[in-house]
mmCIF file with all atom_site columns, C-alpha atoms in Angstrom:
data_model
loop_
_atom_site.group_PDB
_atom_site.id
_atom_site.type_symbol
_atom_site.label_atom_id
_atom_site.label_alt_id
_atom_site.label_comp_id
_atom_site.label_asym_id
_atom_site.label_entity_id
_atom_site.label_seq_id
_atom_site.pdbx_PDB_ins_code
_atom_site.Cartn_x
_atom_site.Cartn_y
_atom_site.Cartn_z
_atom_site.occupancy
_atom_site.B_iso_or_equiv
_atom_site.pdbx_formal_charge
_atom_site.auth_seq_id
_atom_site.auth_comp_id
_atom_site.auth_asym_id
_atom_site.auth_atom_id
_atom_site.pdbx_PDB_model_num
ATOM 1   C CA . MET A 1 1   ? 0.000   0.000  0.000   1.00 0.00 ? 939  MET A CA 1
ATOM 2   C CA . THR A 1 2   ? 1.224   3.471  -0.901  1.00 0.00 ? 940  THR A CA 1
ATOM 3   C CA . PHE A 1 3   ? 0.664   6.312  1.548   1.00 0.00 ? 941  PHE A CA 1
ATOM 4   C CA . TYR A 1 4   ? 1.538   9.989  1.528   1.00 0.00 ? 942  TYR A CA 1
ATOM 5   C CA . ARG A 1 5   ? 0.242   12.993 3.397   1.00 0.00 ? 943  ARG A CA 1
ATOM 6   C CA . ARG A 1 6   ? -0.147  16.580 2.455   1.00 0.00 ? 944  ARG A CA 1
ATOM 7   C CA . ARG A 1 7   ? -2.984  18.349 4.220   1.00 0.00 ? 945  ARG A CA 1
ATOM 8   C CA . LEU A 1 8   ? -5.063  15.174 3.813   1.00 0.00 ? 946  LEU A CA 1
ATOM 9   C CA . PRO A 1 9   ? -3.905  11.558 4.026   1.00 0.00 ? 947  PRO A CA 1
ATOM 10  C CA . HIS A 1 10  ? -3.755  9.686  0.707   1.00 0.00 ? 948  HIS A CA 1
ATOM 11  C CA . TRP A 1 11  ? -3.908  5.889  0.733   1.00 0.00 ? 949  TRP A CA 1
ATOM 12  C CA . GLN A 1 12  ? -3.504  3.731  -2.356  1.00 0.00 ? 950  GLN A CA 1
ATOM 13  C CA . PRO A 1 13  ? -3.932  0.050  -1.584  1.00 0.00 ? 951  PRO A CA 1
ATOM 14  C CA . ASP A 1 14  ? -2.762  -2.254 -4.349  1.00 0.00 ? 952  ASP A CA 1
ATOM 15  C CA . GLY A 1 15  ? -5.576  -3.438 -6.581  1.00 0.00 ? 953  GLY A CA 1
ATOM 16  C CA . GLN A 1 16  ? -8.249  -1.110 -5.149  1.00 0.00 ? 954  GLN A CA 1
ATOM 17  C CA . ASP A 1 17  ? -10.267 1.418  -7.105  1.00 0.00 ? 955  ASP A CA 1
ATOM 18  C CA . ILE A 1 18  ? -10.037 5.035  -5.948  1.00 0.00 ? 956  ILE A CA 1
ATOM 19  C CA . PHE A 1 19  ? -12.665 7.787  -5.909  1.00 0.00 ? 957  PHE A CA 1
ATOM 20  C CA . ILE A 1 20  ? -10.976 11.155 -6.565  1.00 0.00 ? 958  ILE A CA 1
ATOM 21  C CA . THR A 1 21  ? -12.395 14.661 -6.607  1.00 0.00 ? 959  THR A CA 1
ATOM 22  C CA . TRP A 1 22  ? -10.413 17.705 -7.582  1.00 0.00 ? 960  TRP A CA 1
ATOM 23  C CA . ARG A 1 23  ? -11.674 21.256 -7.784  1.00 0.00 ? 961  ARG A CA 1
ATOM 24  C CA . LEU A 1 24  ? -10.779 24.578 -9.314  1.00 0.00 ? 962  LEU A CA 1
ATOM 25  C CA . TYR A 1 25  ? -8.529  26.878 -7.335  1.00 0.00 ? 963  TYR A CA 1
ATOM 26  C CA . GLY A 1 26  ? -10.651 29.315 -5.325  1.00 0.00 ? 964  GLY A CA 1
ATOM 27  C CA . SER A 1 27  ? -13.885 27.398 -5.915  1.00 0.00 ? 965  SER A CA 1
ATOM 28  C CA . LEU A 1 28  ? -14.934 27.200 -2.262  1.00 0.00 ? 966  LEU A CA 1
ATOM 29  C CA . PRO A 1 29  ? -16.087 30.498 -0.767  1.00 0.00 ? 967  PRO A CA 1
ATOM 30  C CA . ARG A 1 30  ? -13.836 31.960 1.932   1.00 0.00 ? 968  ARG A CA 1
ATOM 31  C CA . THR A 1 31  ? -16.607 31.650 4.500   1.00 0.00 ? 969  THR A CA 1
ATOM 32  C CA . ILE A 1 32  ? -18.729 28.533 4.400   1.00 0.00 ? 970  ILE A CA 1
ATOM 33  C CA . PRO A 1 33  ? -20.772 26.805 7.041   1.00 0.00 ? 971  PRO A CA 1
ATOM 34  C CA . PRO A 1 34  ? -18.839 23.890 8.520   1.00 0.00 ? 972  PRO A CA 1
ATOM 35  C CA . PRO A 1 35  ? -20.232 20.358 8.356   1.00 0.00 ? 973  PRO A CA 1
ATOM 36  C CA . LYS A 1 36  ? -22.271 19.134 11.300  1.00 0.00 ? 974  LYS A CA 1
ATOM 37  C CA . VAL A 1 37  ? -20.346 18.441 14.477  1.00 0.00 ? 975  VAL A CA 1
ATOM 38  C CA . ASN A 1 38  ? -19.131 14.821 14.580  1.00 0.00 ? 976  ASN A CA 1
ATOM 39  C CA . SER A 1 39  ? -19.656 14.374 10.827  1.00 0.00 ? 977  SER A CA 1
ATOM 40  C CA . SER A 1 40  ? -17.926 11.395 9.316   1.00 0.00 ? 978  SER A CA 1
ATOM 41  C CA . PRO A 1 41  ? -15.349 12.142 6.600   1.00 0.00 ? 979  PRO A CA 1
ATOM 42  C CA . GLY A 1 42  ? -17.918 10.982 4.021   1.00 0.00 ? 980  GLY A CA 1
ATOM 43  C CA . GLU A 1 43  ? -20.578 13.320 5.393   1.00 0.00 ? 981  GLU A CA 1
ATOM 44  C CA . ALA A 1 44  ? -18.120 16.205 5.403   1.00 0.00 ? 982  ALA A CA 1
ATOM 45  C CA . PHE A 1 45  ? -17.225 15.437 1.774   1.00 0.00 ? 983  PHE A CA 1
ATOM 46  C CA . VAL A 1 46  ? -20.907 15.465 0.743   1.00 0.00 ? 984  VAL A CA 1
ATOM 47  C CA . HIS A 1 47  ? -21.377 18.773 2.602   1.00 0.00 ? 985  HIS A CA 1
ATOM 48  C CA . TYR A 1 48  ? -18.545 20.482 0.694   1.00 0.00 ? 986  TYR A CA 1
ATOM 49  C CA . ASP A 1 49  ? -19.499 18.823 -2.586  1.00 0.00 ? 987  ASP A CA 1
ATOM 50  C CA . HIS A 1 50  ? -23.004 20.284 -2.271  1.00 0.00 ? 988  HIS A CA 1
ATOM 51  C CA . ILE A 1 51  ? -21.507 23.758 -1.769  1.00 0.00 ? 989  ILE A CA 1
ATOM 52  C CA . LEU A 1 52  ? -19.519 23.270 -4.985  1.00 0.00 ? 990  LEU A CA 1
ATOM 53  C CA . ASP A 1 53  ? -22.596 21.961 -6.819  1.00 0.00 ? 991  ASP A CA 1
ATOM 54  C CA . VAL A 1 54  ? -24.722 25.035 -6.080  1.00 0.00 ? 992  VAL A CA 1
ATOM 55  C CA . ALA A 1 55  ? -21.974 27.637 -6.638  1.00 0.00 ? 993  ALA A CA 1
ATOM 56  C CA . ARG A 1 56  ? -23.015 30.394 -8.996  1.00 0.00 ? 994  ARG A CA 1
ATOM 57  C CA . THR A 1 57  ? -19.944 32.541 -8.384  1.00 0.00 ? 995  THR A CA 1
ATOM 58  C CA . GLY A 1 58  ? -16.219 31.901 -8.287  1.00 0.00 ? 996  GLY A CA 1
ATOM 59  C CA . PRO A 1 59  ? -14.379 30.034 -11.003 1.00 0.00 ? 997  PRO A CA 1
ATOM 60  C CA . LEU A 1 60  ? -16.799 27.985 -13.106 1.00 0.00 ? 998  LEU A CA 1
ATOM 61  C CA . TRP A 1 61  ? -14.431 27.364 -16.010 1.00 0.00 ? 999  TRP A CA 1
ATOM 62  C CA . LEU A 1 62  ? -15.438 23.726 -16.502 1.00 0.00 ? 1000 LEU A CA 1
ATOM 63  C CA . LYS A 1 63  ? -18.753 24.989 -17.925 1.00 0.00 ? 1001 LYS A CA 1
ATOM 64  C CA . ASP A 1 64  ? -16.800 26.006 -21.025 1.00 0.00 ? 1002 ASP A CA 1
ATOM 65  C CA . PRO A 1 65  ? -17.304 23.098 -23.474 1.00 0.00 ? 1003 PRO A CA 1
ATOM 66  C CA . ARG A 1 66  ? -13.754 23.533 -24.837 1.00 0.00 ? 1004 ARG A CA 1
ATOM 67  C CA . ILE A 1 67  ? -12.316 22.954 -21.377 1.00 0.00 ? 1005 ILE A CA 1
ATOM 68  C CA . ALA A 1 68  ? -14.713 20.149 -20.463 1.00 0.00 ? 1006 ALA A CA 1
ATOM 69  C CA . GLU A 1 69  ? -13.915 18.394 -23.747 1.00 0.00 ? 1007 GLU A CA 1
ATOM 70  C CA . PHE A 1 70  ? -10.173 18.772 -23.207 1.00 0.00 ? 1008 PHE A CA 1
ATOM 71  C CA . ILE A 1 71  ? -10.376 17.363 -19.660 1.00 0.00 ? 1009 ILE A CA 1
ATOM 72  C CA . LEU A 1 72  ? -12.488 14.461 -20.860 1.00 0.00 ? 1010 LEU A CA 1
ATOM 73  C CA . SER A 1 73  ? -10.006 13.824 -23.668 1.00 0.00 ? 1011 SER A CA 1
ATOM 74  C CA . SER A 1 74  ? -7.135  13.911 -21.142 1.00 0.00 ? 1012 SER A CA 1
ATOM 75  C CA . LEU A 1 75  ? -8.875  11.389 -18.885 1.00 0.00 ? 1013 LEU A CA 1
ATOM 76  C CA . LYS A 1 76  ? -9.502  9.047  -21.804 1.00 0.00 ? 1014 LYS A CA 1
ATOM 77  C CA . ASN A 1 77  ? -5.928  9.503  -23.025 1.00 0.00 ? 1015 ASN A CA 1
ATOM 78  C CA . ALA A 1 78  ? -4.547  8.567  -19.584 1.00 0.00 ? 1016 ALA A CA 1
ATOM 79  C CA . HIS A 1 79  ? -6.880  5.555  -19.595 1.00 0.00 ? 1017 HIS A CA 1
ATOM 80  C CA . ASP A 1 80  ? -5.607  4.531  -23.056 1.00 0.00 ? 1018 ASP A CA 1
ATOM 81  C CA . ARG A 1 81  ? -1.976  5.035  -21.939 1.00 0.00 ? 1019 ARG A CA 1
ATOM 82  C CA . LYS A 1 82  ? -2.650  2.616  -19.063 1.00 0.00 ? 1020 LYS A CA 1
ATOM 83  C CA . LEU A 1 83  ? -2.030  5.137  -16.280 1.00 0.00 ? 1021 LEU A CA 1
ATOM 84  C CA . PHE A 1 84  ? -5.376  4.030  -14.852 1.00 0.00 ? 1022 PHE A CA 1
ATOM 85  C CA . HIS A 1 85  ? -8.598  2.284  -15.794 1.00 0.00 ? 1023 HIS A CA 1
ATOM 86  C CA . LEU A 1 86  ? -11.343 4.891  -15.837 1.00 0.00 ? 1024 LEU A CA 1
ATOM 87  C CA . ARG A 1 87  ? -14.558 3.506  -14.328 1.00 0.00 ? 1025 ARG A CA 1
ATOM 88  C CA . ALA A 1 88  ? -16.823 6.578  -13.964 1.00 0.00 ? 1026 ALA A CA 1
ATOM 89  C CA . TYR A 1 89  ? -16.561 10.353 -14.185 1.00 0.00 ? 1027 TYR A CA 1
ATOM 90  C CA . ALA A 1 90  ? -18.547 13.581 -14.029 1.00 0.00 ? 1028 ALA A CA 1
ATOM 91  C CA . MET A 1 91  ? -17.333 17.092 -14.718 1.00 0.00 ? 1029 MET A CA 1
ATOM 92  C CA . MET A 1 92  ? -19.206 19.807 -12.920 1.00 0.00 ? 1030 MET A CA 1
ATOM 93  C CA . ALA A 1 93  ? -18.783 23.577 -13.297 1.00 0.00 ? 1031 ALA A CA 1
ATOM 94  C CA . ASN A 1 94  ? -15.963 23.785 -10.745 1.00 0.00 ? 1032 ASN A CA 1
ATOM 95  C CA . HIS A 1 95  ? -14.916 20.228 -9.881  1.00 0.00 ? 1033 HIS A CA 1
ATOM 96  C CA . VAL A 1 96  ? -14.365 16.756 -11.331 1.00 0.00 ? 1034 VAL A CA 1
ATOM 97  C CA . HIS A 1 97  ? -15.257 13.354 -9.867  1.00 0.00 ? 1035 HIS A CA 1
ATOM 98  C CA . VAL A 1 98  ? -13.550 10.181 -11.116 1.00 0.00 ? 1036 VAL A CA 1
ATOM 99  C CA . LEU A 1 99  ? -13.651 6.547  -10.099 1.00 0.00 ? 1037 LEU A CA 1
ATOM 100 C CA . LEU A 1 100 ? -10.613 4.706  -11.383 1.00 0.00 ? 1038 LEU A CA 1
ATOM 101 C CA . ALA A 1 101 ? -8.243  1.827  -10.878 1.00 0.00 ? 1039 ALA A CA 1
ATOM 102 C CA . PRO A 1 102 ? -4.764  3.384  -10.667 1.00 0.00 ? 1040 PRO A CA 1
ATOM 103 C CA . ILE A 1 103 ? -1.856  1.688  -12.375 1.00 0.00 ? 1041 ILE A CA 1
ATOM 104 C CA . VAL A 1 104 ? 0.732   4.344  -11.496 1.00 0.00 ? 1042 VAL A CA 1
ATOM 105 C CA . PRO A 1 105 ? 1.095   5.947  -8.050  1.00 0.00 ? 1043 PRO A CA 1
ATOM 106 C CA . LEU A 1 106 ? -1.771  8.263  -7.158  1.00 0.00 ? 1044 LEU A CA 1
ATOM 107 C CA . ALA A 1 107 ? 0.460   11.321 -6.666  1.00 0.00 ? 1045 ALA A CA 1
ATOM 108 C CA . ARG A 1 108 ? 1.964   10.899 -10.146 1.00 0.00 ? 1046 ARG A CA 1
ATOM 109 C CA . LEU A 1 109 ? -1.419  10.271 -11.704 1.00 0.00 ? 1047 LEU A CA 1
ATOM 110 C CA . THR A 1 110 ? -3.023  13.438 -10.305 1.00 0.00 ? 1048 THR A CA 1
ATOM 111 C CA . GLN A 1 111 ? 0.089   15.480 -11.104 1.00 0.00 ? 1049 GLN A CA 1
ATOM 112 C CA . LEU A 1 112 ? 0.061   14.358 -14.740 1.00 0.00 ? 1050 LEU A CA 1
ATOM 113 C CA . VAL A 1 113 ? -3.669  14.824 -15.347 1.00 0.00 ? 1051 VAL A CA 1
ATOM 114 C CA . LYS A 1 114 ? -4.061  18.056 -13.410 1.00 0.00 ? 1052 LYS A CA 1
ATOM 115 C CA . GLY A 1 115 ? -0.836  19.533 -14.806 1.00 0.00 ? 1053 GLY A CA 1
ATOM 116 C CA . ALA A 1 116 ? -1.695  18.900 -18.456 1.00 0.00 ? 1054 ALA A CA 1
ATOM 117 C CA . THR A 1 117 ? -5.298  20.048 -18.104 1.00 0.00 ? 1055 THR A CA 1
ATOM 118 C CA . ALA A 1 118 ? -4.322  23.179 -16.146 1.00 0.00 ? 1056 ALA A CA 1
ATOM 119 C CA . ARG A 1 119 ? -1.857  24.325 -18.797 1.00 0.00 ? 1057 ARG A CA 1
ATOM 120 C CA . GLN A 1 120 ? -4.230  23.822 -21.720 1.00 0.00 ? 1058 GLN A CA 1
ATOM 121 C CA . SER A 1 121 ? -7.257  25.218 -19.888 1.00 0.00 ? 1059 SER A CA 1
ATOM 122 C CA . ASN A 1 122 ? -5.351  28.342 -18.931 1.00 0.00 ? 1060 ASN A CA 1
ATOM 123 C CA . LEU A 1 123 ? -4.299  28.762 -22.573 1.00 0.00 ? 1061 LEU A CA 1
ATOM 124 C CA . ILE A 1 124 ? -7.927  28.486 -23.670 1.00 0.00 ? 1062 ILE A CA 1
ATOM 125 C CA . LEU A 1 125 ? -8.935  31.072 -21.070 1.00 0.00 ? 1063 LEU A CA 1
ATOM 126 C CA . SER A 1 126 ? -5.968  33.367 -21.821 1.00 0.00 ? 1064 SER A CA 1
ATOM 127 C CA . ARG A 1 127 ? -4.842  33.203 -18.202 1.00 0.00 ? 1065 ARG A CA 1
ATOM 128 C CA . THR A 1 128 ? -1.448  31.524 -18.462 1.00 0.00 ? 1066 THR A CA 1
ATOM 129 C CA . GLY A 1 129 ? 0.745   31.538 -15.396 1.00 0.00 ? 1067 GLY A CA 1
ATOM 130 C CA . THR A 1 130 ? -2.125  31.401 -12.898 1.00 0.00 ? 1068 THR A CA 1
ATOM 131 C CA . ARG A 1 131 ? -3.375  28.569 -10.735 1.00 0.00 ? 1069 ARG A CA 1
ATOM 132 C CA . PHE A 1 132 ? -6.147  26.477 -12.226 1.00 0.00 ? 1070 PHE A CA 1
ATOM 133 C CA . TRP A 1 133 ? -6.676  23.491 -9.888  1.00 0.00 ? 1071 TRP A CA 1
ATOM 134 C CA . GLN A 1 134 ? -6.612  23.465 -6.103  1.00 0.00 ? 1072 GLN A CA 1
ATOM 135 C CA . ASP A 1 135 ? -3.318  21.821 -5.136  1.00 0.00 ? 1073 ASP A CA 1
ATOM 136 C CA . GLU A 1 136 ? -4.720  18.894 -3.230  1.00 0.00 ? 1074 GLU A CA 1
ATOM 137 C CA . SER A 1 137 ? -7.400  16.440 -4.248  1.00 0.00 ? 1075 SER A CA 1
ATOM 138 C CA . PHE A 1 138 ? -9.791  14.403 -2.144  1.00 0.00 ? 1076 PHE A CA 1
ATOM 139 C CA . ASP A 1 139 ? -9.454  10.647 -2.596  1.00 0.00 ? 1077 ASP A CA 1
ATOM 140 C CA . HIS A 1 140 ? -11.059 7.603  -1.037  1.00 0.00 ? 1078 HIS A CA 1
ATOM 141 C CA . TRP A 1 141 ? -10.192 3.982  -1.757  1.00 0.00 ? 1079 TRP A CA 1
ATOM 142 C CA . VAL A 1 142 ? -13.141 1.720  -2.414  1.00 0.00 ? 1080 VAL A CA 1
ATOM 143 C CA . ARG A 1 143 ? -13.519 -1.023 0.168   1.00 0.00 ? 1081 ARG A CA 1
ATOM 144 C CA . ASN A 1 144 ? -16.101 -3.376 -1.374  1.00 0.00 ? 1082 ASN A CA 1
ATOM 145 C CA . PRO A 1 145 ? -18.431 -3.886 -4.377  1.00 0.00 ? 1083 PRO A CA 1
ATOM 146 C CA . ALA A 1 146 ? -21.434 -2.272 -2.655  1.00 0.00 ? 1084 ALA A CA 1
ATOM 147 C CA . GLU A 1 147 ? -19.421 0.878  -1.939  1.00 0.00 ? 1085 GLU A CA 1
ATOM 148 C CA . TRP A 1 148 ? -18.118 0.826  -5.527  1.00 0.00 ? 1086 TRP A CA 1
ATOM 149 C CA . GLN A 1 149 ? -21.704 0.871  -6.852  1.00 0.00 ? 1087 GLN A CA 1
ATOM 150 C CA . LYS A 1 150 ? -22.694 3.623  -4.418  1.00 0.00 ? 1088 LYS A CA 1
ATOM 151 C CA . ILE A 1 151 ? -19.747 5.804  -5.499  1.00 0.00 ? 1089 ILE A CA 1
ATOM 152 C CA . ARG A 1 152 ? -20.355 5.217  -9.205  1.00 0.00 ? 1090 ARG A CA 1
ATOM 153 C CA . SER A 1 153 ? -23.998 6.159  -8.769  1.00 0.00 ? 1091 SER A CA 1
ATOM 154 C CA . TYR A 1 154 ? -23.014 9.225  -6.724  1.00 0.00 ? 1092 TYR A CA 1
ATOM 155 C CA . ILE A 1 155 ? -20.650 10.390 -9.471  1.00 0.00 ? 1093 ILE A CA 1
ATOM 156 C CA . GLU A 1 156 ? -23.040 9.842  -12.355 1.00 0.00 ? 1094 GLU A CA 1
ATOM 157 C CA . ARG A 1 157 ? -26.030 11.303 -10.505 1.00 0.00 ? 1095 ARG A CA 1
ATOM 158 C CA . ASN A 1 158 ? -24.132 14.388 -9.290  1.00 0.00 ? 1096 ASN A CA 1
ATOM 159 C CA . PRO A 1 159 ? -25.398 16.556 -12.207 1.00 0.00 ? 1097 PRO A CA 1
ATOM 160 C CA . VAL A 1 160 ? -28.977 15.506 -11.344 1.00 0.00 ? 1098 VAL A CA 1
ATOM 161 C CA . ALA A 1 161 ? -28.488 16.242 -7.636  1.00 0.00 ? 1099 ALA A CA 1
ATOM 162 C CA . ALA A 1 162 ? -27.057 19.663 -8.576  1.00 0.00 ? 1100 ALA A CA 1
ATOM 163 C CA . GLY A 1 163 ? -30.196 20.420 -10.604 1.00 0.00 ? 1101 GLY A CA 1
ATOM 164 C CA . LEU A 1 164 ? -28.364 20.615 -13.931 1.00 0.00 ? 1102 LEU A CA 1
ATOM 165 C CA . VAL A 1 165 ? -30.352 17.877 -15.698 1.00 0.00 ? 1103 VAL A CA 1
ATOM 166 C CA . ALA A 1 166 ? -33.348 15.653 -14.981 1.00 0.00 ? 1104 ALA A CA 1
ATOM 167 C CA . ARG A 1 167 ? -31.619 12.412 -15.993 1.00 0.00 ? 1105 ARG A CA 1
ATOM 168 C CA . ALA A 1 168 ? -27.953 11.468 -15.518 1.00 0.00 ? 1106 ALA A CA 1
ATOM 169 C CA . GLU A 1 169 ? -27.780 10.378 -19.166 1.00 0.00 ? 1107 GLU A CA 1
ATOM 170 C CA . ASP A 1 170 ? -28.523 13.968 -20.230 1.00 0.00 ? 1108 ASP A CA 1
ATOM 171 C CA . TRP A 1 171 ? -25.312 15.432 -18.763 1.00 0.00 ? 1109 TRP A CA 1
ATOM 172 C CA . PRO A 1 172 ? -22.769 15.612 -21.623 1.00 0.00 ? 1110 PRO A CA 1
ATOM 173 C CA . TRP A 1 173 ? -19.661 15.417 -19.385 1.00 0.00 ? 1111 TRP A CA 1
ATOM 174 C CA . SER A 1 174 ? -20.352 12.164 -17.565 1.00 0.00 ? 1112 SER A CA 1
ATOM 175 C CA . SER A 1 175 ? -19.844 8.454  -17.966 1.00 0.00 ? 1113 SER A CA 1
ATOM 176 C CA . ALA A 1 176 ? -23.639 8.135  -17.647 1.00 0.00 ? 1114 ALA A CA 1
ATOM 177 C CA . SER A 1 177 ? -23.958 9.717  -21.106 1.00 0.00 ? 1115 SER A CA 1
ATOM 178 C CA . HIS A 1 178 ? -20.605 8.624  -22.551 1.00 0.00 ? 1116 HIS A CA 1
ATOM 179 C CA . PRO A 1 179 ? -19.669 5.201  -21.128 1.00 0.00 ? 1117 PRO A CA 1
ATOM 180 C CA . ILE A 1 180 ? -16.015 4.250  -20.983 1.00 0.00 ? 1118 ILE A CA 1
ATOM 181 C CA . GLU A 1 181 ? -14.895 1.736  -23.580 1.00 0.00 ? 1119 GLU A CA 1
#
């Protein structure tokens, strides 16, 4: 098992799928209500994810189809290059959820994907030299098949829960509408 710590702990057990969420730099408001006292890490994640889902201000660059398409292309390219096996994904206006089976170390994987997508996205937006992604990502290793199904459903239904579409299949930047081959 690989482990490293930045602000959050990051575990990568061999042979386990990982749920990863990364967000745009500055996407959480400076003042936000904290999660309920004694919230589990999962409940705290859902709390912050909801805040991201309903954001109408701050960086919302992933709404730009050119950027969303480039990020999707980068994920599929990394899948094809055997850096990971992509299982599910959803791109929201200010964050990305992925469920994958890593083949390379998690730190390298996120560095490669986030680095390439940040550079190109900033070029598209004419904002080169500025931060695009928040430095650290949230990740959670999947413990069993029931949790795997729950996470996949959570990812693919996130656009529905955020009120962006009525059916998961209608969101153009999700594995619900574009299954992984």
